[in-house]
PDB file of C-alpha atoms in Angstrom:
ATOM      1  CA  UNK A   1      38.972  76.882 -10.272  1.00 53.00           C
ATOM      2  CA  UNK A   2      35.070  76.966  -9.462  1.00 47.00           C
ATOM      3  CA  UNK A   3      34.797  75.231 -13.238  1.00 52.00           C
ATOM      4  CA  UNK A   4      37.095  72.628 -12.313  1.00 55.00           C
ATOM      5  CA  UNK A   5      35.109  71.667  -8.965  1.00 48.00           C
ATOM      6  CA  UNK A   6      32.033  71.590 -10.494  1.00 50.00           C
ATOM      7  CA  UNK A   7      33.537  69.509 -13.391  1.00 53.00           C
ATOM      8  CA  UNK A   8      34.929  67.165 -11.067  1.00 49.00           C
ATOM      9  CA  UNK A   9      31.920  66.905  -9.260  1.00 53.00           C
ATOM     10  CA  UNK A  10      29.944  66.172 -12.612  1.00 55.00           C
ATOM     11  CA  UNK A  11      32.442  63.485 -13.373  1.00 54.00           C
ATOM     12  CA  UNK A  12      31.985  61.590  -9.843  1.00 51.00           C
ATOM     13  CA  UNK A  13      27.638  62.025  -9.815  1.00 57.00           C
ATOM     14  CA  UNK A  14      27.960  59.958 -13.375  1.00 56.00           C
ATOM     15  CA  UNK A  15      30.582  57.974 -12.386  1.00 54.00           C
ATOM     16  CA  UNK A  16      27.637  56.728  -9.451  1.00 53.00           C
ATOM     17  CA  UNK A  17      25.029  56.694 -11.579  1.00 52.00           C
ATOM     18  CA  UNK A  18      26.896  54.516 -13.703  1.00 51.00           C
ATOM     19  CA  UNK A  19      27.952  51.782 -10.742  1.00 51.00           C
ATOM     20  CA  UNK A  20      24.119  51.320  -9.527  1.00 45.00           C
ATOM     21  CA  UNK A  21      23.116  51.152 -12.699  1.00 46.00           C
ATOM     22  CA  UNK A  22      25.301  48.137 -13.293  1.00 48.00           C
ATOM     23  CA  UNK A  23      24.583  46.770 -10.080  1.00 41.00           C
ATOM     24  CA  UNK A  24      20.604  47.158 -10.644  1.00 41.00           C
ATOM     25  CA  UNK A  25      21.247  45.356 -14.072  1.00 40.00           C
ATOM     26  CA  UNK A  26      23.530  42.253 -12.268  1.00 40.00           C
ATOM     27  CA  UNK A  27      20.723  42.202 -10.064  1.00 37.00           C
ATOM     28  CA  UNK A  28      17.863  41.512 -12.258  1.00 39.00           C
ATOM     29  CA  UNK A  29      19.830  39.174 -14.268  1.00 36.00           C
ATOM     30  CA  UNK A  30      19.946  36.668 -12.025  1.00 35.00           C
ATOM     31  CA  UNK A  31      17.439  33.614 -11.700  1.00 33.00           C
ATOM     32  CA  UNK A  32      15.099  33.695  -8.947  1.00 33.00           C
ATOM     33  CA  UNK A  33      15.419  32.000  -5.829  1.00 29.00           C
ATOM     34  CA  UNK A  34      13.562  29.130  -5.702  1.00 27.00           C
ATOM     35  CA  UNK A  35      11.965  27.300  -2.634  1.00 29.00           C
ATOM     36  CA  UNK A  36      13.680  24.213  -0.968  1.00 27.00           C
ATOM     37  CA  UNK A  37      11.371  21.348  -2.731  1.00 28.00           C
ATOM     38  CA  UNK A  38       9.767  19.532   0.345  1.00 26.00           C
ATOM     39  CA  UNK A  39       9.282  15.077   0.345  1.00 24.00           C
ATOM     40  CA  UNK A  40       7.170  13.094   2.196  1.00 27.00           C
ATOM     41  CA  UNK A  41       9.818   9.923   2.015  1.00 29.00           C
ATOM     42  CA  UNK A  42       7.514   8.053   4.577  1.00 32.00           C
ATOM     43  CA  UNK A  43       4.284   6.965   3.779  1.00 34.00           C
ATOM     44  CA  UNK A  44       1.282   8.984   5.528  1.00 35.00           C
ATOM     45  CA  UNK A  45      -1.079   6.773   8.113  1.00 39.00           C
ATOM     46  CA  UNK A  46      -4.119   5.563   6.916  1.00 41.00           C
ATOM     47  CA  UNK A  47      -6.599   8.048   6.488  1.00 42.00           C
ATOM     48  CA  UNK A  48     -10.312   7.738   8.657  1.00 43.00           C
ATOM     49  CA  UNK A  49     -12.797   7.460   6.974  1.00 43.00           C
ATOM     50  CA  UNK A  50     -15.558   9.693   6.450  1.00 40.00           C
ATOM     51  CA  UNK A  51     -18.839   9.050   5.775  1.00 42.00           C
ATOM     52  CA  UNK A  52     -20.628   9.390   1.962  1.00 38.00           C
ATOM     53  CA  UNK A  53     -23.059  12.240   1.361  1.00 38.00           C
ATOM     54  CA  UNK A  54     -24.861   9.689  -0.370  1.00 37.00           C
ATOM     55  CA  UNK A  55     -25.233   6.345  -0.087  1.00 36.00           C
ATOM     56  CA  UNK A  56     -24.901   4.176  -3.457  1.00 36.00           C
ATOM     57  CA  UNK A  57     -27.568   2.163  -4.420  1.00 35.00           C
ATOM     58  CA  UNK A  58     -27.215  -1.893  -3.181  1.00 32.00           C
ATOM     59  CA  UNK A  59     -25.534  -3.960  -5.257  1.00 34.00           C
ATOM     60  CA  UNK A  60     -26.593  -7.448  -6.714  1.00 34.00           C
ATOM     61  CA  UNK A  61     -25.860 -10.072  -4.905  1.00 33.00           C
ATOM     62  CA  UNK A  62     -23.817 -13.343  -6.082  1.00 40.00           C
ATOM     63  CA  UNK A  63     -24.261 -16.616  -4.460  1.00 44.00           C
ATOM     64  CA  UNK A  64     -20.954 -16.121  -2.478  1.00 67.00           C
ATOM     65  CA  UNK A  65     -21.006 -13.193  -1.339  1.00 82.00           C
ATOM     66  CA  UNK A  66     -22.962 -14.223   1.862  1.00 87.00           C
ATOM     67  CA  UNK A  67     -25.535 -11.626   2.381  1.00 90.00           C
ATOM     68  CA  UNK A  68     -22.712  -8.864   3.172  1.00 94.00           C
ATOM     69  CA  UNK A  69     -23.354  -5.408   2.018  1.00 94.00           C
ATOM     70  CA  UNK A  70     -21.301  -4.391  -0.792  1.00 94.00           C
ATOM     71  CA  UNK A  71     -22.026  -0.617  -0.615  1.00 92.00           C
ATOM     72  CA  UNK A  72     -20.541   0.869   2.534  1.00 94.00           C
ATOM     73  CA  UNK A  73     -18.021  -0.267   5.931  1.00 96.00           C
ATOM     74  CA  UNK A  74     -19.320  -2.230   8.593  1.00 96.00           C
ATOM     75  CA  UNK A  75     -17.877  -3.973  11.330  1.00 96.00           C
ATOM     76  CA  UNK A  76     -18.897  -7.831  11.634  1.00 96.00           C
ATOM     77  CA  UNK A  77     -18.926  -9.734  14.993  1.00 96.00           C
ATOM     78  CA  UNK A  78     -16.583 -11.981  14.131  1.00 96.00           C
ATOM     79  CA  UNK A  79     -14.021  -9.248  13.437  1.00 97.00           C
ATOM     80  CA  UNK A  80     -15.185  -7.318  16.678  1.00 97.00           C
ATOM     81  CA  UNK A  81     -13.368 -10.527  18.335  1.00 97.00           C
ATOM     82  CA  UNK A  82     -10.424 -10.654  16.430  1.00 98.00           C
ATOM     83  CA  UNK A  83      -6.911 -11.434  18.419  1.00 98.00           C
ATOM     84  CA  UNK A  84      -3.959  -9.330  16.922  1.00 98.00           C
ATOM     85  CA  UNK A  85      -1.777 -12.200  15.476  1.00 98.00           C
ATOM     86  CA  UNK A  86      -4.226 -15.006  15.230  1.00 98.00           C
ATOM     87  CA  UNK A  87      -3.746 -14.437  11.793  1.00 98.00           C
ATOM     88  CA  UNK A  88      -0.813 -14.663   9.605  1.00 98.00           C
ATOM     89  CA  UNK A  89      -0.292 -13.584   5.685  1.00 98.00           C
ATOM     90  CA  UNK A  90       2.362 -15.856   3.451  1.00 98.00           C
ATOM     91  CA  UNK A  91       3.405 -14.470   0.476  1.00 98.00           C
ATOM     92  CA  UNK A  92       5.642 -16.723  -1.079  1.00 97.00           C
ATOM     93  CA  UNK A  93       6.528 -15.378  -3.972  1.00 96.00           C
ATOM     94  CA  UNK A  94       7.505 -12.250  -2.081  1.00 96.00           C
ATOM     95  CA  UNK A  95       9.416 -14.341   1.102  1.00 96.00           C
ATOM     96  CA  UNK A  96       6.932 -12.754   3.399  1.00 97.00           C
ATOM     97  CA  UNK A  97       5.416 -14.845   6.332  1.00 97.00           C
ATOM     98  CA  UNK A  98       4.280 -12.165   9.197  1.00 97.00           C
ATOM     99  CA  UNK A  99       1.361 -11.766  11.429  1.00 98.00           C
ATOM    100  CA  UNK A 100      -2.019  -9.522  11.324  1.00 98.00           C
ATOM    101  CA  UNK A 101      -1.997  -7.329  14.006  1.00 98.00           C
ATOM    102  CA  UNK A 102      -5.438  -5.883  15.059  1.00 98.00           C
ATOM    103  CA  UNK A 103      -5.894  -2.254  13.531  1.00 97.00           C
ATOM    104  CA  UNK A 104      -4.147  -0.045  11.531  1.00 96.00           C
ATOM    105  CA  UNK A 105      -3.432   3.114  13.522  1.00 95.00           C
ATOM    106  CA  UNK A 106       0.270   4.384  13.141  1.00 93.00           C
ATOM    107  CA  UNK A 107       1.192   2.664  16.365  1.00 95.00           C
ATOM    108  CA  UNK A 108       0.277  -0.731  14.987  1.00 96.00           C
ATOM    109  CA  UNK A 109       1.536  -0.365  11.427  1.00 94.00           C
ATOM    110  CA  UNK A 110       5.035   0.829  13.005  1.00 92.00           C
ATOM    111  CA  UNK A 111       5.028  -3.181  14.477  1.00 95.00           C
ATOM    112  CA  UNK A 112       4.087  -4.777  10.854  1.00 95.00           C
ATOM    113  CA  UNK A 113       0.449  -5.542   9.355  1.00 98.00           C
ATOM    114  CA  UNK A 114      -2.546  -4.553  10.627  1.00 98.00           C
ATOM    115  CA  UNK A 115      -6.168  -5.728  10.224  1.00 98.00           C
ATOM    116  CA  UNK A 116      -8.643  -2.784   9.114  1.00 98.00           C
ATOM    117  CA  UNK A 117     -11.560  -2.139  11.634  1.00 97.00           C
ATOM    118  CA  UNK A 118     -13.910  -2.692   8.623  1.00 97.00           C
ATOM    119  CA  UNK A 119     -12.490  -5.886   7.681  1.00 98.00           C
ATOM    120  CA  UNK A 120     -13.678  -9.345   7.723  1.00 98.00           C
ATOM    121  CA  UNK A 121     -12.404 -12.780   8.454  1.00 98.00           C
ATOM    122  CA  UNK A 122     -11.651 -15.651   5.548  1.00 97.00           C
ATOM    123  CA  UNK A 123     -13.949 -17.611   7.478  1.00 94.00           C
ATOM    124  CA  UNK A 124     -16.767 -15.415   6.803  1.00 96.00           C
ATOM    125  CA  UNK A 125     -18.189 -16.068   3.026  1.00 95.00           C
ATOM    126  CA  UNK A 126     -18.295 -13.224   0.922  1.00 96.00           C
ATOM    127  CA  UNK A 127     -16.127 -10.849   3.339  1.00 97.00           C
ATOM    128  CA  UNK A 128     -13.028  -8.990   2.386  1.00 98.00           C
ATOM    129  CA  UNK A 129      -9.805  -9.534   4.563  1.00 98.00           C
ATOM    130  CA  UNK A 130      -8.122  -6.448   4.369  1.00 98.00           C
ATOM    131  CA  UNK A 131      -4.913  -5.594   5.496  1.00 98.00           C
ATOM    132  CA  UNK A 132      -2.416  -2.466   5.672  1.00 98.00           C
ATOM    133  CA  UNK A 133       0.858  -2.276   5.966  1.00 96.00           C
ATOM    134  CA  UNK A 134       3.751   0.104   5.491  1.00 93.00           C
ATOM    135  CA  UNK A 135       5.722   0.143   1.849  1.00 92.00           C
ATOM    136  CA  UNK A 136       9.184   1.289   2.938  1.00 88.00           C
ATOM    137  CA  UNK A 137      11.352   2.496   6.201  1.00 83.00           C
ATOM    138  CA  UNK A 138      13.727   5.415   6.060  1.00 81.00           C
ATOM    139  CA  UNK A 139      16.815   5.091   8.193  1.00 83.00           C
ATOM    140  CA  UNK A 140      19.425   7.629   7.864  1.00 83.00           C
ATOM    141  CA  UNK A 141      17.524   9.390   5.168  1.00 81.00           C
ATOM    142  CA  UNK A 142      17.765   6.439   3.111  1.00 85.00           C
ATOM    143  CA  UNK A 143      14.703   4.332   1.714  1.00 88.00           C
ATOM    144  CA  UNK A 144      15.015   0.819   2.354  1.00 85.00           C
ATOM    145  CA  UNK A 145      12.757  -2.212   1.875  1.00 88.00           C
ATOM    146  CA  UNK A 146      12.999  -4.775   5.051  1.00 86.00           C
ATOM    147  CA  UNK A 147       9.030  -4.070   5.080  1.00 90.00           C
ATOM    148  CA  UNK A 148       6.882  -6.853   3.847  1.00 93.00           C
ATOM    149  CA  UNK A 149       5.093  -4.538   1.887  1.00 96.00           C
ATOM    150  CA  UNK A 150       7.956  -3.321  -0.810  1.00 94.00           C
ATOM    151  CA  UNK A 151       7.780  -5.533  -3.731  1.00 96.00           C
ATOM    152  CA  UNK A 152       3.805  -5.759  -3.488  1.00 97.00           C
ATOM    153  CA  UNK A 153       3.632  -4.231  -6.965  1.00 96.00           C
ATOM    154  CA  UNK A 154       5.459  -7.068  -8.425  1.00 97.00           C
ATOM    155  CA  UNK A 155       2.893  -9.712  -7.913  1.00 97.00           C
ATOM    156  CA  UNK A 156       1.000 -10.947 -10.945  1.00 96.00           C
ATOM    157  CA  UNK A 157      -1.195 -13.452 -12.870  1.00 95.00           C
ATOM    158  CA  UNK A 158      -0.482 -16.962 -11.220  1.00 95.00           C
ATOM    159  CA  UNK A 159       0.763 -16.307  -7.553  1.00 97.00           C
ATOM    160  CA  UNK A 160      -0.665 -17.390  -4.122  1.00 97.00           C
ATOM    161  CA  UNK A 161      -1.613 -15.337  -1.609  1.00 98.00           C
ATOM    162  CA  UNK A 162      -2.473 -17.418   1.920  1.00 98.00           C
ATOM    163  CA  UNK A 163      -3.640 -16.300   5.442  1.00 98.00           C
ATOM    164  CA  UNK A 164      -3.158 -19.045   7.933  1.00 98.00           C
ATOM    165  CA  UNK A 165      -4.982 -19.472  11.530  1.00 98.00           C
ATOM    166  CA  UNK A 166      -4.934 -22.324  14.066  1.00 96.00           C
ATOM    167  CA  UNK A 167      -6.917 -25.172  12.211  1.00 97.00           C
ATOM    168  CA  UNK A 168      -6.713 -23.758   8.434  1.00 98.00           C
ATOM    169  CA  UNK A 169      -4.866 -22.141   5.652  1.00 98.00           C
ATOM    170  CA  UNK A 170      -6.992 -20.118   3.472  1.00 98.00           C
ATOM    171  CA  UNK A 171      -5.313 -19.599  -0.258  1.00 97.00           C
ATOM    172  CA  UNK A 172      -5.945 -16.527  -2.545  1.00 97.00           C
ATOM    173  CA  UNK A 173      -4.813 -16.099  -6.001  1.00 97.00           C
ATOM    174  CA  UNK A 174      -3.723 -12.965  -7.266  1.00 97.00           C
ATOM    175  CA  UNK A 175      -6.744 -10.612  -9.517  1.00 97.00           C
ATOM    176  CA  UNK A 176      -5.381  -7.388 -10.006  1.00 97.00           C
ATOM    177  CA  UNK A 177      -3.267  -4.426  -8.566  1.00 98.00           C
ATOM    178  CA  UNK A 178      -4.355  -0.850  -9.086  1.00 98.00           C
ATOM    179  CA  UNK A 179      -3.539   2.505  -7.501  1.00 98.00           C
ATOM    180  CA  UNK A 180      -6.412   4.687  -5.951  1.00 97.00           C
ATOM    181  CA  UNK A 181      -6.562   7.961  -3.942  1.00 97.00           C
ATOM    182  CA  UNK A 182      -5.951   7.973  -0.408  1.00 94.00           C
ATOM    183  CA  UNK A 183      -9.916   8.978   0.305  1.00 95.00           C
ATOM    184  CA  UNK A 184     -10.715   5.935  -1.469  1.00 97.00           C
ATOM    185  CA  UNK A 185     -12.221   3.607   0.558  1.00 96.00           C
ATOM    186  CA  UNK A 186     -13.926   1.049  -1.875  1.00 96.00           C
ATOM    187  CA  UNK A 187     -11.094  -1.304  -2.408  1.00 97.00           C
ATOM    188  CA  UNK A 188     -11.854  -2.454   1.445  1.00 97.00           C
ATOM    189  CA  UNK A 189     -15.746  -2.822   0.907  1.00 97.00           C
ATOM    190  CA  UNK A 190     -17.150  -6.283   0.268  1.00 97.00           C
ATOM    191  CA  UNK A 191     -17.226  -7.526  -3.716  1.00 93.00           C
ATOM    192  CA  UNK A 192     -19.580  -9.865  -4.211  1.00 92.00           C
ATOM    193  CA  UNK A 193     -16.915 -13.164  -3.026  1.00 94.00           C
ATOM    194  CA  UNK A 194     -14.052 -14.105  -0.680  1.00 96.00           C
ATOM    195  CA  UNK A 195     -11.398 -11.643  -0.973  1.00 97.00           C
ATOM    196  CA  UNK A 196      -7.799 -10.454   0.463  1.00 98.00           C
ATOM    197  CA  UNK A 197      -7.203  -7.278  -0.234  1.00 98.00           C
ATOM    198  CA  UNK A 198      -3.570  -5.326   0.565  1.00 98.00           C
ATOM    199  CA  UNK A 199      -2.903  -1.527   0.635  1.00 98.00           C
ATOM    200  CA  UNK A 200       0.068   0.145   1.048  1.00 96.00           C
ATOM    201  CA  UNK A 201       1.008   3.793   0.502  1.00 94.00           C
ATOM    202  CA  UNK A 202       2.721   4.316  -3.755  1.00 95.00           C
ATOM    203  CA  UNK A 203       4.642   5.275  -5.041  1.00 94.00           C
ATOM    204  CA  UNK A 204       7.779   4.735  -2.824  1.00 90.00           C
ATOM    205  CA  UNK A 205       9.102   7.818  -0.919  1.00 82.00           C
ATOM    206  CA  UNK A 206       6.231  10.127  -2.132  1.00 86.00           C
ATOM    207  CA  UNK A 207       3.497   8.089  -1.014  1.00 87.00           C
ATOM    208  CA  UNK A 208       0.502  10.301  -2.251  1.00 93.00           C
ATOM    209  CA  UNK A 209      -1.759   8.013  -3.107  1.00 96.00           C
ATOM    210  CA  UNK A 210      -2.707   3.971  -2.486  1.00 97.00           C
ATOM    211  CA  UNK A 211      -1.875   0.664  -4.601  1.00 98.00           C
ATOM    212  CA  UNK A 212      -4.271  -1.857  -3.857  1.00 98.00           C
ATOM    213  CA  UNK A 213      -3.644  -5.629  -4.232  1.00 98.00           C
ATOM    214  CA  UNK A 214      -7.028  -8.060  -4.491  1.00 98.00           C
ATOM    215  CA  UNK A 215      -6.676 -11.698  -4.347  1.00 98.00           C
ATOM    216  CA  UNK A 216      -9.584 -14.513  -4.747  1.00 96.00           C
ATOM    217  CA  UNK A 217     -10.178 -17.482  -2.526  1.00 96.00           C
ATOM    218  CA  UNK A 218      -9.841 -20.757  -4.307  1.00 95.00           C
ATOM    219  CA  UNK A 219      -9.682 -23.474  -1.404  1.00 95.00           C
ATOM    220  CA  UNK A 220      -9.340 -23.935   2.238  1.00 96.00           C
ATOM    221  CA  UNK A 221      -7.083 -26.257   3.582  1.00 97.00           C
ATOM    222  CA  UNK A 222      -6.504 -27.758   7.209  1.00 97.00           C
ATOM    223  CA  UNK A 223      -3.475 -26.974   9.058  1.00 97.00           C
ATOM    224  CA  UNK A 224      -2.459 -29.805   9.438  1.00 96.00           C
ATOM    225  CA  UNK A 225       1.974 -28.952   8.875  1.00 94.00           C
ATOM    226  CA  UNK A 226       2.213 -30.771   5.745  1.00 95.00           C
ATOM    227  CA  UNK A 227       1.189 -28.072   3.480  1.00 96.00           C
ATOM    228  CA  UNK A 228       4.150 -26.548   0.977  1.00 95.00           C
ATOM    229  CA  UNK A 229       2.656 -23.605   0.068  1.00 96.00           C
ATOM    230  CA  UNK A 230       3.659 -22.823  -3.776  1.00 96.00           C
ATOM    231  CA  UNK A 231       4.195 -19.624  -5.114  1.00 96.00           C
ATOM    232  CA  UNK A 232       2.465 -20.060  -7.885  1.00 93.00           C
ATOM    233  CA  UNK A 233       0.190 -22.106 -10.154  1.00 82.00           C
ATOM    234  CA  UNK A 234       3.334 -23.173 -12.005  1.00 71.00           C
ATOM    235  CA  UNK A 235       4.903 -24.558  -8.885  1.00 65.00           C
ATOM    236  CA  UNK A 236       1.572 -26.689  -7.666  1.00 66.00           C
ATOM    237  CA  UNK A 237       0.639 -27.958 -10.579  1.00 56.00           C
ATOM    238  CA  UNK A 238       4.529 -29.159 -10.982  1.00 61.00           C
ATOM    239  CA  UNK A 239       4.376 -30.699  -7.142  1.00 59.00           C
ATOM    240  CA  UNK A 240       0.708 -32.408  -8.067  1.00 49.00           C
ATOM    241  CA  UNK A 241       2.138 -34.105 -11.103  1.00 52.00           C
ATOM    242  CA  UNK A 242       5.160 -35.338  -8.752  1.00 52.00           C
ATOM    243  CA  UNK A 243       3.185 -36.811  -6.849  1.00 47.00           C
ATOM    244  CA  UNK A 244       1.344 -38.736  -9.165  1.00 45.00           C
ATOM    245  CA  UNK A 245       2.065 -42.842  -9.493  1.00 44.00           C
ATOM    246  CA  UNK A 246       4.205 -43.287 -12.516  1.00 41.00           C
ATOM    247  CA  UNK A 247       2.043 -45.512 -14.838  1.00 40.00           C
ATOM    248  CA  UNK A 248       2.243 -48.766 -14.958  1.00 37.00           C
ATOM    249  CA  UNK A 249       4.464 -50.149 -18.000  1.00 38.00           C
ATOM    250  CA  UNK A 250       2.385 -52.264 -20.156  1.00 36.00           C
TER     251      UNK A 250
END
């Protein structure tokens, strides 16, 4: 009898030792738990600047660029007077006709485009007009692009760019789009001629870093309410020729 308990009891301690070892195996088999991935899916604010350890040393200047610096921010006079709206940007190619608003704290870029403290105006030669704006809005956790700022990336060679006041319309052809950090501040300092620059937060729904749209001014026009304001070379050279006096025949 004492053989059979003992037996019995043998039989039940392996029996146990047999279920946690199969549970310690099912345990270790499976994959880890991984962490909930986290998304920024709207773009951060615009950072503030901080000052260079080191300033670079001053550029050459070009006949255009009116005396500005080209190394470093600095607020102008004329942009210390700026009135939020009394600017507006057209982008034709892009259906976008809205107004600069005066800075570009989180408040203001929640209303549209804003006008960066360290900006200039088109009237001033050699300044660069540079304006933020938001790339996307997220409404019931969807992306979507009412923003004027969405398609930026698709401009290229041959499109306008204007900003309009009051008495004149300043137009801007396209140069180049690139992406930069968000601690990069150069895009907004002062190249060496009359620029528009653009910066919005890339790539969409991540928004980690900057793409930067620069523009060139080729003429300034009075506002005068006639103007048509093409999209593109293409389109004005097309509406010059149009308007053109068919020759004479013989």
């Amino acid at each position: 009898m004492k053989r059979t308990v003992l037996a019995v009891a043998a039989f039940v301690a392996a029996a146990a030792a047999l279920i946690v070892a199969g549970v310690v195996f099912w345990y270790n088999s499976q994959p880890p738990v991984l962490p909930t991935p986290q998304y920024t899916v709207r773009p951060s604010a615009t950072p503030s600047p901080t000052p260079s350890a080191a300033p670079t040393p001053a550029p050459t200047l070009t006949p255009d660029d009116g005396g500005l610096p080209q190394d470093k921010l600095f607020i102008t006079e004329a942009r210390e007077g700026y009135e939020s709206g009394s600017l507006s940007l057209q982008i034709p190619r892009l259906d976008v006709d809205a107004p600069v608003l005066d800075g570009t704290d989180e408040a203001t870029l929640l209303q549209g485009l804003g006008l960066y403290e360290y900006a200039q105006l088109p009237g001033e030669t050699g300044g660069n007009v540079s304006i933020a704006g938001h790339r996307n809005w997220v409404r019931n956790g969807q992306i979507t692009d009412d923003v004027p700022f969405y398609y930026l990336d698709t401009l290229t060679d041959g499109d306008f760019l204007y900003l309009t006041d009051e008495t004149h319309i300043y137009q801007y052809l396209w140069e180049k789009s690139y992406v930069v950090e968000p601690s990069d501040w150069s895009p907004i300092y002062c190249h060496g001629d009359s620029t528009l620059t653009l910066t919005t937060c890339t790539p969409i729904g991540v928004a980690d870093h900057r793409l930067i749209i620069q523009a060139r001014l080729i003429r300034i026009l009075d506002n005068d309410g006639t103007f048509l304001y093409p999209a593109g070379s293409a389109e004005e050279l097309e509406a010059l020729s149009d308007a053109q006096p068919a020759p004479s025949a013989g």
